[in-house]
Amino acid sequence: NAGVTQTPKFQVLKTGQSMTLQCAQDMNHNSMYWYRQDPGMGLRLIYYSASEGTTDKGEVPNGYNVSRLNKREFSLRLESAAPSQTSVYFCASSASSGGYNEQFFGPGTRLTVL
Amino acid sequence: ILNVEQSPQSLHVQEGDSTNFTCSFPSSNFYALHWYRWETAKSPEALFVMTLNGDEKKKGRISATLNTKEGYSYLYIKGSQPEDSATYLCASRGNTPLVFGKGTRLSVIA
């Protein structure tokens, strides 16, 4: 049982490059989330998917797009990376988005944009 | 976006000491309060999910209480051990998806 997996673990981009962060969960969860973690800022929600086929903006969605490919997979795309997007990105999943279920987190992707 | 505040920001205690942290959140439109433990170089792991006013949860030496009317939760660690060293996050679910506080970083000195 792998839980939540993320690829890649590390990535260095140049300003203006694009990339997609991949996330998959094997717990049959309905809801998935993308967060970024910056020093002194806590975990901030970028986008979430309450259920397969739906996506919604979180607190900091600018510069990102997401795709809920199927129930297992939720990807995060940076179309034109900026240094301000240097961060650690965490994917998470939960049985539902109502807040009554704990979230399970992936190992994180450390992204540096030069 | 609702505001979730945690205090203190960091804490150093001696092994064997008991300690507690505070999480403050808006009391209106409250759905749930989560506590997570986050060890360095790992991912956050859930400790508790609490929904009802007066809820008390316990896992080993760690326990938590919830006051939804006044908008606060306490996390208690009894007899701290070096392996308790971590950042403890709380998160509140109101009308928006879960919003996390910035965490309390606990260091337990042997």
PDB file of C-alpha atoms in Angstrom:
ATOM      1  CA  ASN A   1       0.000   0.000   0.000  1.00  0.00           C
ATOM      2  CA  ALA A   2       1.907   3.040  -1.306  1.00  0.00           C
ATOM      3  CA  GLY A   3      -0.542   5.705  -0.094  1.00  0.00           C
ATOM      4  CA  VAL A   4       0.144   9.004  -1.894  1.00  0.00           C
ATOM      5  CA  THR A   5       3.027   9.121  -4.333  1.00  0.00           C
ATOM      6  CA  GLN A   6       4.515  12.165  -6.061  1.00  0.00           C
ATOM      7  CA  THR A   7       6.960  12.567  -8.910  1.00  0.00           C
ATOM      8  CA  PRO A   8       9.496  14.007  -9.274  1.00  0.00           C
ATOM      9  CA  LYS A   9      11.093  14.409  -5.825  1.00  0.00           C
ATOM     10  CA  PHE A  10      13.328  17.266  -6.953  1.00  0.00           C
ATOM     11  CA  GLN A  11      13.283  19.589  -9.952  1.00  0.00           C
ATOM     12  CA  VAL A  12      15.218  22.634 -11.087  1.00  0.00           C
ATOM     13  CA  LEU A  13      13.654  24.831 -13.759  1.00  0.00           C
ATOM     14  CA  LYS A  14      14.645  28.002 -15.525  1.00  0.00           C
ATOM     15  CA  THR A  15      12.260  30.947 -15.537  1.00  0.00           C
ATOM     16  CA  GLY A  16       9.659  30.451 -18.243  1.00  0.00           C
ATOM     17  CA  GLN A  17       9.950  26.677 -18.456  1.00  0.00           C
ATOM     18  CA  SER A  18       6.923  24.490 -17.897  1.00  0.00           C
ATOM     19  CA  MET A  19       6.495  21.261 -15.994  1.00  0.00           C
ATOM     20  CA  THR A  20       3.880  18.962 -14.531  1.00  0.00           C
ATOM     21  CA  LEU A  21       3.970  17.494 -11.040  1.00  0.00           C
ATOM     22  CA  GLN A  22       2.306  14.124 -10.805  1.00  0.00           C
ATOM     23  CA  CYS A  23       0.371  12.731  -7.845  1.00  0.00           C
ATOM     24  CA  ALA A  24      -1.380   9.401  -7.387  1.00  0.00           C
ATOM     25  CA  GLN A  25      -3.178   7.748  -4.488  1.00  0.00           C
ATOM     26  CA  ASP A  26      -4.216   4.138  -4.031  1.00  0.00           C
ATOM     27  CA  MET A  27      -6.661   4.579  -1.133  1.00  0.00           C
ATOM     28  CA  ASN A  28      -9.755   5.085  -3.310  1.00  0.00           C
ATOM     29  CA  HIS A  29     -10.112   8.615  -1.949  1.00  0.00           C
ATOM     30  CA  ASN A  30     -12.556  11.013  -3.547  1.00  0.00           C
ATOM     31  CA  SER A  31     -10.714  14.248  -2.745  1.00  0.00           C
ATOM     32  CA  MET A  32      -7.210  15.375  -3.653  1.00  0.00           C
ATOM     33  CA  TYR A  33      -5.251  18.550  -2.949  1.00  0.00           C
ATOM     34  CA  TRP A  34      -2.133  20.443  -3.937  1.00  0.00           C
ATOM     35  CA  TYR A  35      -0.327  22.571  -1.338  1.00  0.00           C
ATOM     36  CA  ARG A  36       2.836  24.614  -1.340  1.00  0.00           C
ATOM     37  CA  GLN A  37       5.073  25.016   1.686  1.00  0.00           C
ATOM     38  CA  ASP A  38       7.179  28.136   2.021  1.00  0.00           C
ATOM     39  CA  PRO A  39       9.317  29.140   5.026  1.00  0.00           C
ATOM     40  CA  GLY A  40       7.210  30.958   7.604  1.00  0.00           C
ATOM     41  CA  MET A  41       4.023  30.573   5.566  1.00  0.00           C
ATOM     42  CA  GLY A  42       2.628  27.183   6.513  1.00  0.00           C
ATOM     43  CA  LEU A  43       0.858  24.923   4.038  1.00  0.00           C
ATOM     44  CA  ARG A  44      -1.200  26.903   1.518  1.00  0.00           C
ATOM     45  CA  LEU A  45      -3.782  25.309  -0.739  1.00  0.00           C
ATOM     46  CA  ILE A  46      -3.222  25.821  -4.462  1.00  0.00           C
ATOM     47  CA  TYR A  47      -6.036  23.756  -5.984  1.00  0.00           C
ATOM     48  CA  TYR A  48      -8.194  20.890  -4.886  1.00  0.00           C
ATOM     49  CA  SER A  49     -10.504  18.317  -6.409  1.00  0.00           C
ATOM     50  CA  ALA A  50     -13.438  17.409  -4.197  1.00  0.00           C
ATOM     51  CA  SER A  51     -14.335  14.490  -6.452  1.00  0.00           C
ATOM     52  CA  GLU A  52     -13.399  13.021  -9.810  1.00  0.00           C
ATOM     53  CA  GLY A  53     -14.335  15.486 -12.537  1.00  0.00           C
ATOM     54  CA  THR A  54     -14.225  18.613 -10.379  1.00  0.00           C
ATOM     55  CA  THR A  55     -11.462  21.055  -9.535  1.00  0.00           C
ATOM     56  CA  ASP A  56     -11.519  24.307  -7.558  1.00  0.00           C
ATOM     57  CA  LYS A  57      -9.115  27.085  -6.729  1.00  0.00           C
ATOM     58  CA  GLY A  58      -7.559  27.312  -3.327  1.00  0.00           C
ATOM     59  CA  GLU A  59      -5.803  30.212  -1.640  1.00  0.00           C
ATOM     60  CA  VAL A  60      -2.908  30.644  -4.109  1.00  0.00           C
ATOM     61  CA  PRO A  61      -3.936  29.370  -7.585  1.00  0.00           C
ATOM     62  CA  ASN A  62      -2.268  31.976  -9.809  1.00  0.00           C
ATOM     63  CA  GLY A  63       0.320  30.522 -12.174  1.00  0.00           C
ATOM     64  CA  TYR A  64      -0.920  26.949 -11.814  1.00  0.00           C
ATOM     65  CA  ASN A  65      -3.346  24.603 -13.532  1.00  0.00           C
ATOM     66  CA  VAL A  66      -4.556  21.186 -12.442  1.00  0.00           C
ATOM     67  CA  SER A  67      -6.057  18.085 -13.982  1.00  0.00           C
ATOM     68  CA  ARG A  68      -7.940  15.356 -12.162  1.00  0.00           C
ATOM     69  CA  LEU A  69      -7.061  12.649 -14.661  1.00  0.00           C
ATOM     70  CA  ASN A  70      -9.093   9.946 -12.925  1.00  0.00           C
ATOM     71  CA  LYS A  71      -9.954   9.050  -9.352  1.00  0.00           C
ATOM     72  CA  ARG A  72      -6.340   8.088  -8.580  1.00  0.00           C
ATOM     73  CA  GLU A  73      -4.376  10.886 -10.227  1.00  0.00           C
ATOM     74  CA  PHE A  74      -4.219  14.650  -9.784  1.00  0.00           C
ATOM     75  CA  SER A  75      -1.554  16.650 -11.610  1.00  0.00           C
ATOM     76  CA  LEU A  76      -0.304  20.200 -11.108  1.00  0.00           C
ATOM     77  CA  ARG A  77       1.083  22.154 -14.054  1.00  0.00           C
ATOM     78  CA  LEU A  78       3.268  25.224 -14.079  1.00  0.00           C
ATOM     79  CA  GLU A  79       2.900  26.742 -17.563  1.00  0.00           C
ATOM     80  CA  SER A  80       5.630  29.384 -17.242  1.00  0.00           C
ATOM     81  CA  ALA A  81       7.654  28.941 -14.077  1.00  0.00           C
ATOM     82  CA  ALA A  82       8.669  31.995 -12.046  1.00  0.00           C
ATOM     83  CA  PRO A  83      11.199  32.272  -9.187  1.00  0.00           C
ATOM     84  CA  SER A  84       8.251  32.979  -6.840  1.00  0.00           C
ATOM     85  CA  GLN A  85       7.133  29.406  -7.469  1.00  0.00           C
ATOM     86  CA  THR A  86      10.248  28.010  -5.811  1.00  0.00           C
ATOM     87  CA  SER A  87       8.735  25.942  -3.037  1.00  0.00           C
ATOM     88  CA  VAL A  88       8.052  22.469  -1.723  1.00  0.00           C
ATOM     89  CA  TYR A  89       4.843  21.054  -3.188  1.00  0.00           C
ATOM     90  CA  PHE A  90       2.744  18.488  -1.365  1.00  0.00           C
ATOM     91  CA  CYS A  91      -0.102  16.459  -2.751  1.00  0.00           C
ATOM     92  CA  ALA A  92      -2.689  15.071  -0.331  1.00  0.00           C
ATOM     93  CA  SER A  93      -5.849  13.025  -0.459  1.00  0.00           C
ATOM     94  CA  SER A  94      -8.817  12.360   1.793  1.00  0.00           C
ATOM     95  CA  ALA A  95     -11.964  10.257   1.670  1.00  0.00           C
ATOM     96  CA  SER A  96     -14.051  13.411   1.299  1.00  0.00           C
ATOM     97  CA  SER A  97     -13.531  17.175   1.247  1.00  0.00           C
ATOM     98  CA  GLY A  98     -15.942  17.995   4.049  1.00  0.00           C
ATOM     99  CA  GLY A  99     -13.181  18.161   6.646  1.00  0.00           C
ATOM    100  CA  TYR A 100     -14.347  15.131   8.614  1.00  0.00           C
ATOM    101  CA  ASN A 101     -11.591  12.892   7.235  1.00  0.00           C
ATOM    102  CA  GLU A 102      -7.872  13.207   7.756  1.00  0.00           C
ATOM    103  CA  GLN A 103      -5.658  14.089   4.837  1.00  0.00           C
ATOM    104  CA  PHE A 104      -2.832  11.808   3.753  1.00  0.00           C
ATOM    105  CA  PHE A 105       0.212  13.543   2.320  1.00  0.00           C
ATOM    106  CA  GLY A 106       2.726  12.539  -0.316  1.00  0.00           C
ATOM    107  CA  PRO A 107       6.497  12.890   0.188  1.00  0.00           C
ATOM    108  CA  GLY A 108       6.681  16.298  -1.498  1.00  0.00           C
ATOM    109  CA  THR A 109       8.434  17.758  -4.548  1.00  0.00           C
ATOM    110  CA  ARG A 110      11.152  20.337  -3.994  1.00  0.00           C
ATOM    111  CA  LEU A 111      11.074  22.773  -6.921  1.00  0.00           C
ATOM    112  CA  THR A 112      13.640  25.458  -7.582  1.00  0.00           C
ATOM    113  CA  VAL A 113      13.063  28.049 -10.313  1.00  0.00           C
ATOM    114  CA  LEU A 114      16.163  29.966 -11.335  1.00  0.00           C
TER     115      LEU A 114
ATOM    116  CA  ILE B   1      -9.628  32.804   3.760  1.00  0.00           C
ATOM    117  CA  LEU B   2     -10.081  32.160   7.468  1.00  0.00           C
ATOM    118  CA  ASN B   3      -7.158  32.762   9.797  1.00  0.00           C
ATOM    119  CA  VAL B   4      -5.720  29.927  11.885  1.00  0.00           C
ATOM    120  CA  GLU B   5      -3.196  30.983  14.501  1.00  0.00           C
ATOM    121  CA  GLN B   6      -0.854  28.725  16.463  1.00  0.00           C
ATOM    122  CA  SER B   7       1.204  29.566  19.512  1.00  0.00           C
ATOM    123  CA  PRO B   8       3.914  29.434  20.466  1.00  0.00           C
ATOM    124  CA  GLN B   9       5.838  29.460  17.186  1.00  0.00           C
ATOM    125  CA  SER B  10       8.543  27.276  18.742  1.00  0.00           C
ATOM    126  CA  LEU B  11       9.192  25.560  22.013  1.00  0.00           C
ATOM    127  CA  HIS B  12      12.166  23.888  23.645  1.00  0.00           C
ATOM    128  CA  VAL B  13      11.491  21.490  26.525  1.00  0.00           C
ATOM    129  CA  GLN B  14      13.497  19.005  28.531  1.00  0.00           C
ATOM    130  CA  GLU B  15      12.854  15.298  28.187  1.00  0.00           C
ATOM    131  CA  GLY B  16      10.128  14.314  30.617  1.00  0.00           C
ATOM    132  CA  ASP B  17       8.441  17.732  30.649  1.00  0.00           C
ATOM    133  CA  SER B  18       4.799  18.030  29.732  1.00  0.00           C
ATOM    134  CA  THR B  19       3.813  20.757  27.327  1.00  0.00           C
ATOM    135  CA  ASN B  20       0.886  22.186  25.419  1.00  0.00           C
ATOM    136  CA  PHE B  21       0.223  24.310  22.345  1.00  0.00           C
ATOM    137  CA  THR B  22      -2.704  26.421  21.249  1.00  0.00           C
ATOM    138  CA  CYS B  23      -4.589  26.658  17.972  1.00  0.00           C
ATOM    139  CA  SER B  24      -7.074  29.511  17.439  1.00  0.00           C
ATOM    140  CA  PHE B  25      -9.608  29.523  14.621  1.00  0.00           C
ATOM    141  CA  PRO B  26     -12.817  31.360  13.691  1.00  0.00           C
ATOM    142  CA  SER B  27     -15.725  29.910  15.651  1.00  0.00           C
ATOM    143  CA  SER B  28     -18.343  30.762  13.014  1.00  0.00           C
ATOM    144  CA  ASN B  29     -19.221  28.189  10.318  1.00  0.00           C
ATOM    145  CA  PHE B  30     -17.006  25.578  11.977  1.00  0.00           C
ATOM    146  CA  TYR B  31     -16.868  22.068  10.555  1.00  0.00           C
ATOM    147  CA  ALA B  32     -13.719  20.366  11.843  1.00  0.00           C
ATOM    148  CA  LEU B  33     -10.310  20.852  13.436  1.00  0.00           C
ATOM    149  CA  HIS B  34      -7.312  18.723  12.475  1.00  0.00           C
ATOM    150  CA  TRP B  35      -3.956  18.223  14.205  1.00  0.00           C
ATOM    151  CA  TYR B  36      -0.951  16.926  12.252  1.00  0.00           C
ATOM    152  CA  ARG B  37       2.555  15.988  13.291  1.00  0.00           C
ATOM    153  CA  TRP B  38       5.316  16.867  10.829  1.00  0.00           C
ATOM    154  CA  GLU B  39       8.800  15.463  11.354  1.00  0.00           C
ATOM    155  CA  THR B  40      11.747  16.955   9.517  1.00  0.00           C
ATOM    156  CA  ALA B  41      12.251  15.484   6.032  1.00  0.00           C
ATOM    157  CA  LYS B  42       8.925  13.658   6.219  1.00  0.00           C
ATOM    158  CA  SER B  43       5.316  14.489   5.364  1.00  0.00           C
ATOM    159  CA  PRO B  44       2.596  15.636   7.771  1.00  0.00           C
ATOM    160  CA  GLU B  45       0.722  12.800   9.460  1.00  0.00           C
ATOM    161  CA  ALA B  46      -2.678  13.170  11.065  1.00  0.00           C
ATOM    162  CA  LEU B  47      -2.988  12.958  14.827  1.00  0.00           C
ATOM    163  CA  PHE B  48      -6.609  13.919  15.402  1.00  0.00           C
ATOM    164  CA  VAL B  49      -9.732  15.102  13.615  1.00  0.00           C
ATOM    165  CA  MET B  50     -12.236  16.741  15.952  1.00  0.00           C
ATOM    166  CA  THR B  51     -15.668  18.064  15.143  1.00  0.00           C
ATOM    167  CA  LEU B  52     -17.744  18.486  18.295  1.00  0.00           C
ATOM    168  CA  ASN B  53     -17.482  21.152  20.970  1.00  0.00           C
ATOM    169  CA  GLY B  54     -15.896  19.582  24.033  1.00  0.00           C
ATOM    170  CA  ASP B  55     -14.261  16.792  22.001  1.00  0.00           C
ATOM    171  CA  GLU B  56     -11.236  15.240  23.658  1.00  0.00           C
ATOM    172  CA  LYS B  57      -8.992  12.825  21.782  1.00  0.00           C
ATOM    173  CA  LYS B  58      -5.985  10.848  22.982  1.00  0.00           C
ATOM    174  CA  LYS B  59      -3.241   8.870  21.284  1.00  0.00           C
ATOM    175  CA  GLY B  60      -0.611   7.561  23.668  1.00  0.00           C
ATOM    176  CA  ARG B  61       0.957  10.543  25.474  1.00  0.00           C
ATOM    177  CA  ILE B  62      -0.650  13.077  23.146  1.00  0.00           C
ATOM    178  CA  SER B  63      -4.133  14.460  23.665  1.00  0.00           C
ATOM    179  CA  ALA B  64      -6.215  17.310  22.296  1.00  0.00           C
ATOM    180  CA  THR B  65      -9.274  19.288  23.312  1.00  0.00           C
ATOM    181  CA  LEU B  66     -11.667  21.404  21.284  1.00  0.00           C
ATOM    182  CA  ASN B  67     -13.740  24.477  22.122  1.00  0.00           C
ATOM    183  CA  THR B  68     -15.740  25.464  19.045  1.00  0.00           C
ATOM    184  CA  LYS B  69     -17.724  28.200  20.797  1.00  0.00           C
ATOM    185  CA  GLU B  70     -14.614  30.255  21.560  1.00  0.00           C
ATOM    186  CA  GLY B  71     -12.537  28.954  18.657  1.00  0.00           C
ATOM    187  CA  TYR B  72      -9.550  27.211  20.184  1.00  0.00           C
ATOM    188  CA  SER B  73      -7.955  23.797  20.553  1.00  0.00           C
ATOM    189  CA  TYR B  74      -5.143  22.644  22.818  1.00  0.00           C
ATOM    190  CA  LEU B  75      -2.655  19.878  22.073  1.00  0.00           C
ATOM    191  CA  TYR B  76      -0.995  18.322  25.121  1.00  0.00           C
ATOM    192  CA  ILE B  77       2.098  16.120  25.237  1.00  0.00           C
ATOM    193  CA  LYS B  78       2.729  14.356  28.522  1.00  0.00           C
ATOM    194  CA  GLY B  79       6.292  13.401  29.443  1.00  0.00           C
ATOM    195  CA  SER B  80       7.938  14.672  26.227  1.00  0.00           C
ATOM    196  CA  GLN B  81      10.483  12.401  24.570  1.00  0.00           C
ATOM    197  CA  PRO B  82      13.142  13.309  21.981  1.00  0.00           C
ATOM    198  CA  GLU B  83      11.104  11.457  19.342  1.00  0.00           C
ATOM    199  CA  ASP B  84       8.281  13.962  19.923  1.00  0.00           C
ATOM    200  CA  SER B  85      10.456  16.637  18.304  1.00  0.00           C
ATOM    201  CA  ALA B  86       8.501  17.813  15.269  1.00  0.00           C
ATOM    202  CA  THR B  87       6.312  20.620  13.988  1.00  0.00           C
ATOM    203  CA  TYR B  88       2.696  20.314  15.069  1.00  0.00           C
ATOM    204  CA  LEU B  89       0.157  21.762  12.648  1.00  0.00           C
ATOM    205  CA  CYS B  90      -3.472  22.505  13.237  1.00  0.00           C
ATOM    206  CA  ALA B  91      -5.976  23.126  10.454  1.00  0.00           C
ATOM    207  CA  SER B  92      -9.565  24.301  10.504  1.00  0.00           C
ATOM    208  CA  ARG B  93     -12.399  23.563   8.074  1.00  0.00           C
ATOM    209  CA  GLY B  94     -15.045  26.245   7.851  1.00  0.00           C
ATOM    210  CA  ASN B  95     -16.795  27.416   4.696  1.00  0.00           C
ATOM    211  CA  THR B  96     -13.518  27.001   2.839  1.00  0.00           C
ATOM    212  CA  PRO B  97     -11.342  23.915   2.484  1.00  0.00           C
ATOM    213  CA  LEU B  98      -8.942  23.099   5.312  1.00  0.00           C
ATOM    214  CA  VAL B  99      -6.763  26.084   6.290  1.00  0.00           C
ATOM    215  CA  PHE B 100      -3.513  25.333   8.091  1.00  0.00           C
ATOM    216  CA  GLY B 101      -1.785  27.322  10.783  1.00  0.00           C
ATOM    217  CA  LYS B 102       1.961  27.935  10.572  1.00  0.00           C
ATOM    218  CA  GLY B 103       2.716  25.305  13.179  1.00  0.00           C
ATOM    219  CA  THR B 104       4.488  25.003  16.522  1.00  0.00           C
ATOM    220  CA  ARG B 105       8.010  23.616  16.302  1.00  0.00           C
ATOM    221  CA  LEU B 106       8.791  21.451  19.331  1.00  0.00           C
ATOM    222  CA  SER B 107      12.323  20.476  20.275  1.00  0.00           C
ATOM    223  CA  VAL B 108      12.750  17.999  23.116  1.00  0.00           C
ATOM    224  CA  ILE B 109      16.205  18.055  24.652  1.00  0.00           C
ATOM    225  CA  ALA B 110      17.480  14.784  26.129  1.00  0.00           C
TER     226      ALA B 110
END
